[in-house]
Every structure is written in C-alpha cells, then in structure tokens.
PDB file of C-alpha atoms and ligand atoms in Angstrom:
ATOM      1  CA  MET A  30      -8.729 120.774  69.112  1.00 55.00           C
ATOM      2  CA  ARG A  31      -5.873 121.896  70.938  1.00 61.00           C
ATOM      3  CA  LYS A  32      -6.932 124.735  73.670  1.00 61.00           C
ATOM      4  CA  PHE A  33      -4.233 127.278  74.248  1.00 54.00           C
ATOM      5  CA  PRO A  34      -3.946 128.152  78.050  1.00 58.00           C
ATOM      6  CA  PRO A  35      -5.588 131.343  78.593  1.00 56.00           C
ATOM      7  CA  PHE A  36      -2.604 132.874  80.031  1.00 52.00           C
ATOM      8  CA  LEU A  37      -0.545 132.181  77.395  1.00 51.00           C
ATOM      9  CA  VAL A  38      -3.260 134.117  74.794  1.00 49.00           C
ATOM     10  CA  PHE A  39      -3.286 136.824  77.327  1.00 49.00           C
ATOM     11  CA  SER A  40       0.514 137.393  77.387  1.00 51.00           C
ATOM     12  CA  ILE A  41       0.847 137.250  73.849  1.00 47.00           C
ATOM     13  CA  VAL A  42      -1.693 140.048  73.179  1.00 45.00           C
ATOM     14  CA  LEU A  43      -0.199 141.723  75.500  1.00 47.00           C
ATOM     15  CA  CYS A  44       3.109 141.885  73.647  1.00 46.00           C
ATOM     16  CA  PHE A  45       1.594 142.601  70.420  1.00 48.00           C
ATOM     17  CA  GLN A  46      -0.242 145.916  72.034  1.00 47.00           C
ATOM     18  CA  SER A  47       2.882 146.871  73.960  1.00 48.00           C
ATOM     19  CA  SER A  48       5.631 146.690  70.452  1.00 48.00           C
ATOM     20  CA  SER A  49       2.448 148.794  68.411  1.00 46.00           C
ATOM     21  CA  PHE A  50       2.334 151.334  71.568  1.00 48.00           C
ATOM     22  CA  MET A  51       6.131 152.122  71.267  1.00 53.00           C
ATOM     23  CA  ALA A  52       7.672 151.770  67.917  1.00 62.00           C
ATOM     24  CA  LEU A  53      10.888 152.106  68.628  1.00 79.00           C
ATOM     25  CA  LYS A  54      13.914 149.889  68.040  1.00 89.00           C
ATOM     26  CA  ARG A  55      16.931 149.278  69.813  1.00 94.00           C
ATOM     27  CA  GLU A  56      19.491 149.647  67.265  1.00 97.00           C
ATOM     28  CA  ARG A  57      23.450 149.228  66.999  1.00 97.00           C
ATOM     29  CA  THR A  58      25.975 151.479  64.972  1.00 97.00           C
ATOM     30  CA  LEU A  59      29.136 151.456  64.327  1.00 98.00           C
ATOM     31  CA  ALA A  60      31.192 154.928  66.085  1.00 98.00           C
ATOM     32  CA  MET A  61      34.414 155.745  65.574  1.00 98.00           C
ATOM     33  CA  ILE A  62      37.341 157.966  67.115  1.00 98.00           C
ATOM     34  CA  LYS A  63      39.154 158.542  64.099  1.00 98.00           C
ATOM     35  CA  PRO A  64      42.946 159.808  64.279  1.00 98.00           C
ATOM     36  CA  ASP A  65      42.441 163.361  65.230  1.00 97.00           C
ATOM     37  CA  GLY A  66      40.366 162.008  68.173  1.00 97.00           C
ATOM     38  CA  ILE A  67      43.068 159.353  69.399  1.00 98.00           C
ATOM     39  CA  ASP A  68      45.396 162.074  69.145  1.00 97.00           C
ATOM     40  CA  GLY A  69      43.994 164.715  70.837  1.00 97.00           C
ATOM     41  CA  ASN A  70      43.654 162.735  73.797  1.00 97.00           C
ATOM     42  CA  PHE A  71      39.726 162.887  73.119  1.00 98.00           C
ATOM     43  CA  THR A  72      38.713 158.837  73.958  1.00 98.00           C
ATOM     44  CA  ASP A  73      37.942 158.556  77.221  1.00 98.00           C
ATOM     45  CA  ARG A  74      35.872 161.999  77.192  1.00 98.00           C
ATOM     46  CA  ILE A  75      34.102 160.517  73.773  1.00 98.00           C
ATOM     47  CA  LYS A  76      33.571 157.436  75.494  1.00 98.00           C
ATOM     48  CA  GLN A  77      31.865 159.111  78.968  1.00 98.00           C
ATOM     49  CA  VAL A  78      29.447 161.110  76.467  1.00 98.00           C
ATOM     50  CA  ILE A  79      28.355 157.885  74.834  1.00 98.00           C
ATOM     51  CA  LEU A  80      27.847 156.151  78.360  1.00 98.00           C
ATOM     52  CA  GLU A  81      25.842 159.154  79.282  1.00 98.00           C
ATOM     53  CA  ASN A  82      24.060 159.209  76.818  1.00 98.00           C
ATOM     54  CA  GLY A  83      22.203 155.585  77.733  1.00 98.00           C
ATOM     55  CA  PHE A  84      24.192 154.005  75.072  1.00 98.00           C
ATOM     56  CA  ILE A  85      25.778 150.841  75.972  1.00 97.00           C
ATOM     57  CA  ILE A  86      29.283 149.665  74.393  1.00 97.00           C
ATOM     58  CA  VAL A  87      28.715 146.776  72.858  1.00 96.00           C
ATOM     59  CA  GLN A  88      32.117 145.987  71.632  1.00 97.00           C
ATOM     60  CA  GLU A  89      35.535 147.978  70.604  1.00 97.00           C
ATOM     61  CA  LEU A  90      38.889 147.574  68.591  1.00 97.00           C
ATOM     62  CA  MET A  91      41.684 149.980  68.496  1.00 97.00           C
ATOM     63  CA  VAL A  92      43.124 149.517  64.910  1.00 97.00           C
ATOM     64  CA  GLN A  93      45.377 151.424  62.266  1.00 98.00           C
ATOM     65  CA  LEU A  94      44.235 151.331  58.945  1.00 98.00           C
ATOM     66  CA  VAL A  95      46.063 150.878  56.229  1.00 98.00           C
ATOM     67  CA  VAL A  96      45.111 152.586  52.738  1.00 97.00           C
ATOM     68  CA  GLU A  97      43.420 149.795  51.686  1.00 97.00           C
ATOM     69  CA  ASN A  98      41.116 149.636  54.400  1.00 97.00           C
ATOM     70  CA  ALA A  99      39.813 152.999  54.364  1.00 97.00           C
ATOM     71  CA  THR A 100      39.666 152.754  50.540  1.00 97.00           C
ATOM     72  CA  THR A 101      37.143 149.849  50.989  1.00 97.00           C
ATOM     73  CA  PHE A 102      35.183 151.731  53.811  1.00 97.00           C
ATOM     74  CA  TYR A 103      35.344 154.959  52.248  1.00 96.00           C
ATOM     75  CA  SER A 104      34.416 152.920  49.149  1.00 94.00           C
ATOM     76  CA  GLU A 105      31.320 155.555  48.841  1.00 92.00           C
ATOM     77  CA  HIS A 106      33.238 158.695  48.207  1.00 93.00           C
ATOM     78  CA  SER A 107      35.713 157.282  45.936  1.00 94.00           C
ATOM     79  CA  ALA A 108      35.088 159.463  42.751  1.00 95.00           C
ATOM     80  CA  LYS A 109      35.190 162.539  45.131  1.00 95.00           C
ATOM     81  CA  SER A 110      38.309 165.391  44.685  1.00 95.00           C
ATOM     82  CA  PHE A 111      38.979 164.834  48.724  1.00 94.00           C
ATOM     83  CA  PHE A 112      39.251 160.989  48.722  1.00 96.00           C
ATOM     84  CA  PRO A 113      43.201 160.959  48.771  1.00 96.00           C
ATOM     85  CA  ASN A 114      42.932 163.245  51.700  1.00 96.00           C
ATOM     86  CA  LEU A 115      40.740 161.250  53.117  1.00 96.00           C
ATOM     87  CA  VAL A 116      42.731 157.934  53.020  1.00 97.00           C
ATOM     88  CA  GLU A 117      45.398 159.683  54.050  1.00 97.00           C
ATOM     89  CA  TYR A 118      44.396 160.980  57.241  1.00 97.00           C
ATOM     90  CA  MET A 119      42.308 157.962  57.925  1.00 97.00           C
ATOM     91  CA  THR A 120      45.588 155.722  58.227  1.00 98.00           C
ATOM     92  CA  SER A 121      47.754 158.728  59.825  1.00 98.00           C
ATOM     93  CA  GLY A 122      47.163 157.253  63.450  1.00 98.00           C
ATOM     94  CA  PRO A 123      45.055 154.663  64.798  1.00 98.00           C
ATOM     95  CA  VAL A 124      40.706 154.598  65.557  1.00 98.00           C
ATOM     96  CA  LEU A 125      38.960 153.633  67.362  1.00 98.00           C
ATOM     97  CA  ALA A 126      36.042 151.742  66.196  1.00 98.00           C
ATOM     98  CA  MET A 127      33.259 151.103  68.643  1.00 98.00           C
ATOM     99  CA  VAL A 128      29.621 148.686  68.295  1.00 97.00           C
ATOM    100  CA  ILE A 129      27.222 150.898  70.372  1.00 98.00           C
ATOM    101  CA  GLU A 130      23.684 150.739  71.502  1.00 97.00           C
ATOM    102  CA  LYS A 131      20.193 152.362  72.041  1.00 97.00           C
ATOM    103  CA  THR A 132      17.044 152.882  71.269  1.00 96.00           C
ATOM    104  CA  ASN A 133      16.537 154.552  67.709  1.00 96.00           C
ATOM    105  CA  GLY A 134      20.887 154.573  68.419  1.00 97.00           C
ATOM    106  CA  ILE A 135      21.605 155.142  64.413  1.00 97.00           C
ATOM    107  CA  SER A 136      19.783 158.498  64.672  1.00 97.00           C
ATOM    108  CA  GLU A 137      20.684 158.950  67.923  1.00 97.00           C
ATOM    109  CA  TRP A 138      24.199 158.590  67.839  1.00 98.00           C
ATOM    110  CA  ARG A 139      24.270 160.865  64.928  1.00 98.00           C
ATOM    111  CA  ALA A 140      22.754 163.546  66.899  1.00 98.00           C
ATOM    112  CA  LEU A 141      24.987 163.366  69.652  1.00 98.00           C
ATOM    113  CA  ILE A 142      28.289 164.030  67.289  1.00 98.00           C
ATOM    114  CA  GLY A 143      26.714 166.779  65.618  1.00 98.00           C
ATOM    115  CA  PRO A 144      27.321 168.826  61.903  1.00 97.00           C
ATOM    116  CA  THR A 145      29.994 166.809  59.557  1.00 95.00           C
ATOM    117  CA  ASP A 146      31.902 170.051  59.561  1.00 96.00           C
ATOM    118  CA  ALA A 147      33.123 170.695  62.982  1.00 96.00           C
ATOM    119  CA  GLY A 148      33.551 174.479  62.697  1.00 95.00           C
ATOM    120  CA  LYS A 149      29.538 174.564  61.891  1.00 96.00           C
ATOM    121  CA  ALA A 150      29.222 172.469  64.737  1.00 96.00           C
ATOM    122  CA  ARG A 151      30.737 175.078  67.009  1.00 96.00           C
ATOM    123  CA  VAL A 152      28.217 177.643  66.106  1.00 96.00           C
ATOM    124  CA  THR A 153      25.423 175.937  65.522  1.00 97.00           C
ATOM    125  CA  HIS A 154      26.048 172.667  67.907  1.00 97.00           C
ATOM    126  CA  PRO A 155      28.418 173.864  70.492  1.00 97.00           C
ATOM    127  CA  HIS A 156      27.166 170.815  72.435  1.00 97.00           C
ATOM    128  CA  SER A 157      27.920 168.716  70.049  1.00 98.00           C
ATOM    129  CA  ILE A 158      30.814 165.860  70.144  1.00 98.00           C
ATOM    130  CA  ARG A 159      32.583 166.989  67.223  1.00 98.00           C
ATOM    131  CA  ALA A 160      31.832 170.781  68.466  1.00 98.00           C
ATOM    132  CA  MET A 161      34.130 169.372  71.305  1.00 97.00           C
ATOM    133  CA  CYS A 162      37.250 167.518  69.295  1.00 97.00           C
ATOM    134  CA  GLY A 163      36.532 168.329  65.433  1.00 96.00           C
ATOM    135  CA  SER A 164      38.616 171.523  63.563  1.00 94.00           C
ATOM    136  CA  SER A 165      37.439 170.987  60.358  1.00 95.00           C
ATOM    137  CA  THR A 166      34.926 168.569  57.937  1.00 94.00           C
ATOM    138  CA  GLN A 167      37.373 166.497  57.203  1.00 93.00           C
ATOM    139  CA  ARG A 168      39.021 166.200  60.932  1.00 96.00           C
ATOM    140  CA  ASN A 169      36.018 165.895  62.423  1.00 97.00           C
ATOM    141  CA  CYS A 170      37.004 163.358  65.077  1.00 97.00           C
ATOM    142  CA  VAL A 171      34.335 160.988  65.119  1.00 98.00           C
ATOM    143  CA  HIS A 172      32.297 158.737  62.276  1.00 98.00           C
ATOM    144  CA  GLY A 173      28.572 157.311  62.569  1.00 98.00           C
ATOM    145  CA  SER A 174      26.716 155.410  60.455  1.00 97.00           C
ATOM    146  CA  ASP A 175      24.240 157.286  58.442  1.00 96.00           C
ATOM    147  CA  SER A 176      21.974 154.116  57.615  1.00 96.00           C
ATOM    148  CA  SER A 177      20.873 150.773  59.002  1.00 95.00           C
ATOM    149  CA  LEU A 178      22.380 149.846  55.844  1.00 96.00           C
ATOM    150  CA  ALA A 179      25.575 151.772  56.835  1.00 96.00           C
ATOM    151  CA  ALA A 180      25.346 150.008  60.192  1.00 97.00           C
ATOM    152  CA  ALA A 181      25.310 146.908  59.222  1.00 96.00           C
ATOM    153  CA  ARG A 182      27.899 147.129  56.561  1.00 96.00           C
ATOM    154  CA  GLU A 183      30.371 149.276  59.074  1.00 97.00           C
ATOM    155  CA  ILE A 184      29.897 146.816  61.626  1.00 97.00           C
ATOM    156  CA  LEU A 185      30.955 144.161  59.397  1.00 96.00           C
ATOM    157  CA  PHE A 186      33.845 145.280  58.313  1.00 97.00           C
ATOM    158  CA  PHE A 187      35.672 146.066  61.563  1.00 97.00           C
ATOM    159  CA  PHE A 188      34.047 143.299  63.811  1.00 96.00           C
ATOM    160  CA  GLY A 189      33.119 140.191  61.175  1.00 91.00           C
ATOM    161  CA  ASP A 190      30.032 138.772  61.838  1.00 80.00           C
ATOM    162  CA  ILE A 191      29.028 139.755  65.365  1.00 72.00           C
ATOM    163  CA  SER A 192      25.325 139.993  65.024  1.00 56.00           C
ATOM    164  CA  ALA A 193      24.811 135.924  63.821  1.00 45.00           C
ATOM    165  CA  GLY A 194      24.232 135.057  67.130  1.00 43.00           C
ATOM    166  CA  ALA A 195      23.506 137.715  69.458  1.00 44.00           C
ATOM    167  CA  VAL A 196      21.052 140.145  67.492  1.00 46.00           C
ATOM    168  CA  ALA A 197      19.663 142.800  69.397  1.00 46.00           C
ATOM    169  CA  VAL A 198      15.743 142.444  70.931  1.00 44.00           C
ATOM    170  CA  GLU A 199      13.519 144.090  67.958  1.00 45.00           C
ATOM    171  CA  HIS A 200      11.099 145.262  70.298  1.00 41.00           C
ATOM    172  CA  ASP A 201       8.886 146.305  67.246  1.00 42.00           C
ATOM    173  CA  GLU A 202       9.684 142.433  65.549  1.00 39.00           C
ATOM    174  CA  LEU A 203       7.233 139.581  66.891  1.00 36.00           C
TER     175      LEU A 203
HETATM  176  C1  NAG B  28      47.730 163.186  74.936  1.00 59.47           C
HETATM  177  O1  NAG B  28      48.132 162.257  75.586  1.00 59.47           O
HETATM  178  C2  NAG B  28      49.777 162.076  75.828  1.00 59.47           C
HETATM  179  C3  NAG B  28      49.790 161.171  76.953  1.00 59.47           C
HETATM  180  O2  NAG B  28      49.712 161.704  78.061  1.00 59.47           O
HETATM  181  C4  NAG B  28      50.471 163.321  75.489  1.00 59.47           C
HETATM  182  O3  NAG B  28      52.039 163.128  75.411  1.00 59.47           O
HETATM  183  C5  NAG B  28      50.203 164.496  74.572  1.00 59.47           C
HETATM  184  O4  NAG B  28      50.725 165.503  74.405  1.00 59.47           O
HETATM  185  C6  NAG B  28      49.129 164.842  74.974  1.00 59.47           C
HETATM  186  N1  NAG B  28      48.322 165.340  73.247  1.00 59.47           N
HETATM  187  C7  NAG B  28      47.496 166.397  73.197  1.00 59.47           C
HETATM  188  C8  NAG B  28      46.881 167.100  72.154  1.00 59.47           C
HETATM  189  O5  NAG B  28      47.197 167.103  74.559  1.00 59.47           O
HETATM  190  C1  NAG B  29      43.130 145.896  56.737  1.00 59.47           C
HETATM  191  O1  NAG B  29      43.913 145.408  55.659  1.00 59.47           O
HETATM  192  C2  NAG B  29      44.205 144.494  55.865  1.00 59.47           C
HETATM  193  C3  NAG B  29      45.442 144.065  54.518  1.00 59.47           C
HETATM  194  O2  NAG B  29      45.020 144.298  53.813  1.00 59.47           O
HETATM  195  C4  NAG B  29      43.756 143.002  56.563  1.00 59.47           C
HETATM  196  O3  NAG B  29      44.289 142.030  56.830  1.00 59.47           O
HETATM  197  C5  NAG B  29      42.787 143.830  57.536  1.00 59.47           C
HETATM  198  O4  NAG B  29      41.893 142.840  58.114  1.00 59.47           O
HETATM  199  C6  NAG B  29      42.069 144.944  56.784  1.00 59.47           C
HETATM  200  N1  NAG B  29      41.267 145.455  58.404  1.00 59.47           N
HETATM  201  C7  NAG B  29      40.318 145.634  58.510  1.00 59.47           C
HETATM  202  C8  NAG B  29      39.543 146.039  59.820  1.00 59.47           C
HETATM  203  O5  NAG B  29      39.441 145.912  57.144  1.00 59.47           O
END
C-alpha cells in the first residue's frame, strides 16, 4: 500500500480545519451604476467607495441598454405596474456594469448600497451609496444582485460565461 508523506497529510488536515473555522466565502456579485448615477457624475465616487470597502473590480462594461435588454434583465418584475417606467428609465442613458468581488460580497454590496428607496436611505442609512446619489425608489442610482442565483444570472447577462475559466477561490469548498 502507498504511504502518503506525513507533511501532505498534515497540510490537508490544516486546510480542513481552517476552512471550517471561517465559513467565509469570496463571492462575485453584479454592481451596476444606473443612468441617473452616470448622468449625475457619481461614477468615480461610487468606484472609490467600492475599492475603499475592500472589493476588487473584476470586470466592467459601460453599455447603453435597449428595451429588449432591460425587459430581459428585469423579467421578474414584468407584471408589475411600474415595469414600463422602469424599462424607460433603464434605457434612458448608459449604465456601468461591474463584476465586483469580496468575502461575502453579495450581502456586503447590498449593505453598502442601502435601502431601495433612496429617500428613505437618506434618513435611515445616511452613509449608504443610495443616500449619496439616489432620489427615489426607482431612481436609486445603483443595483446589486440580491442572491447568489441572481448574481450568477446577472453576471452572465452582461459578461457571458466569465466564471468558467476563472472561478473565485471559495474557501469552504475543498
Ligand atoms: C457632469 O459632468 C459633465 C462634464 O464634466 C457636466 O457637463 C455636467 O453638467 C455634470 N452633471 C452634473 C449633474 O453635475
Ligand atoms: C442587448 O440587446 C441587443 C439587441 O437585441 C443585443 O445584441 C445585446 O447583446 C444585448 N446586450 C446585453 C448586455 O444583453
């Protein structure tokens, strides 16, 4: 029978231990600066906040969405009364889509942008990004994926299958 070198066994045990110690996972999420954020010249400030909070920007893409794109991206809202307005707003100017990455990146980015209603954000989360650059529930200047499923779908929407060759290191998967 083959014997494994002791140091190898030791390192594997160490890996398992450290991974169960920190159930922390590096995650990629989709961040988007919406037309009002671009138009209000908030792009540089928002990127600065992203970097200052320990995210890396993996990829970015400035794009003008057409009706078909916005309809696809927000398809889960297609039955809502605000949908036509939402599509009109999202196609009113270019957006900046970014794949950003950090430990627990999905919830960290949601926390950083603050509540959907930017007016409310000013009161309850004055240091959030939406408090800085948004003005209402719809014109709230930034988007963040709300789950890992949404992050995967939304990154695919803008960037294609970028994760195929370059998956982020996930420390709790061995
Ligand atoms: C944004 O910057 C452009 C170019 O510097 C300027 O023309 C425009 O007035 C600015 N818009 C706002 C809302 O500050
Ligand atoms: C937006 O729609 C156009 C036309 O259908 C398509 O060519 C383009 O790939 C779409 N862009 C995105 C980001 O989905």
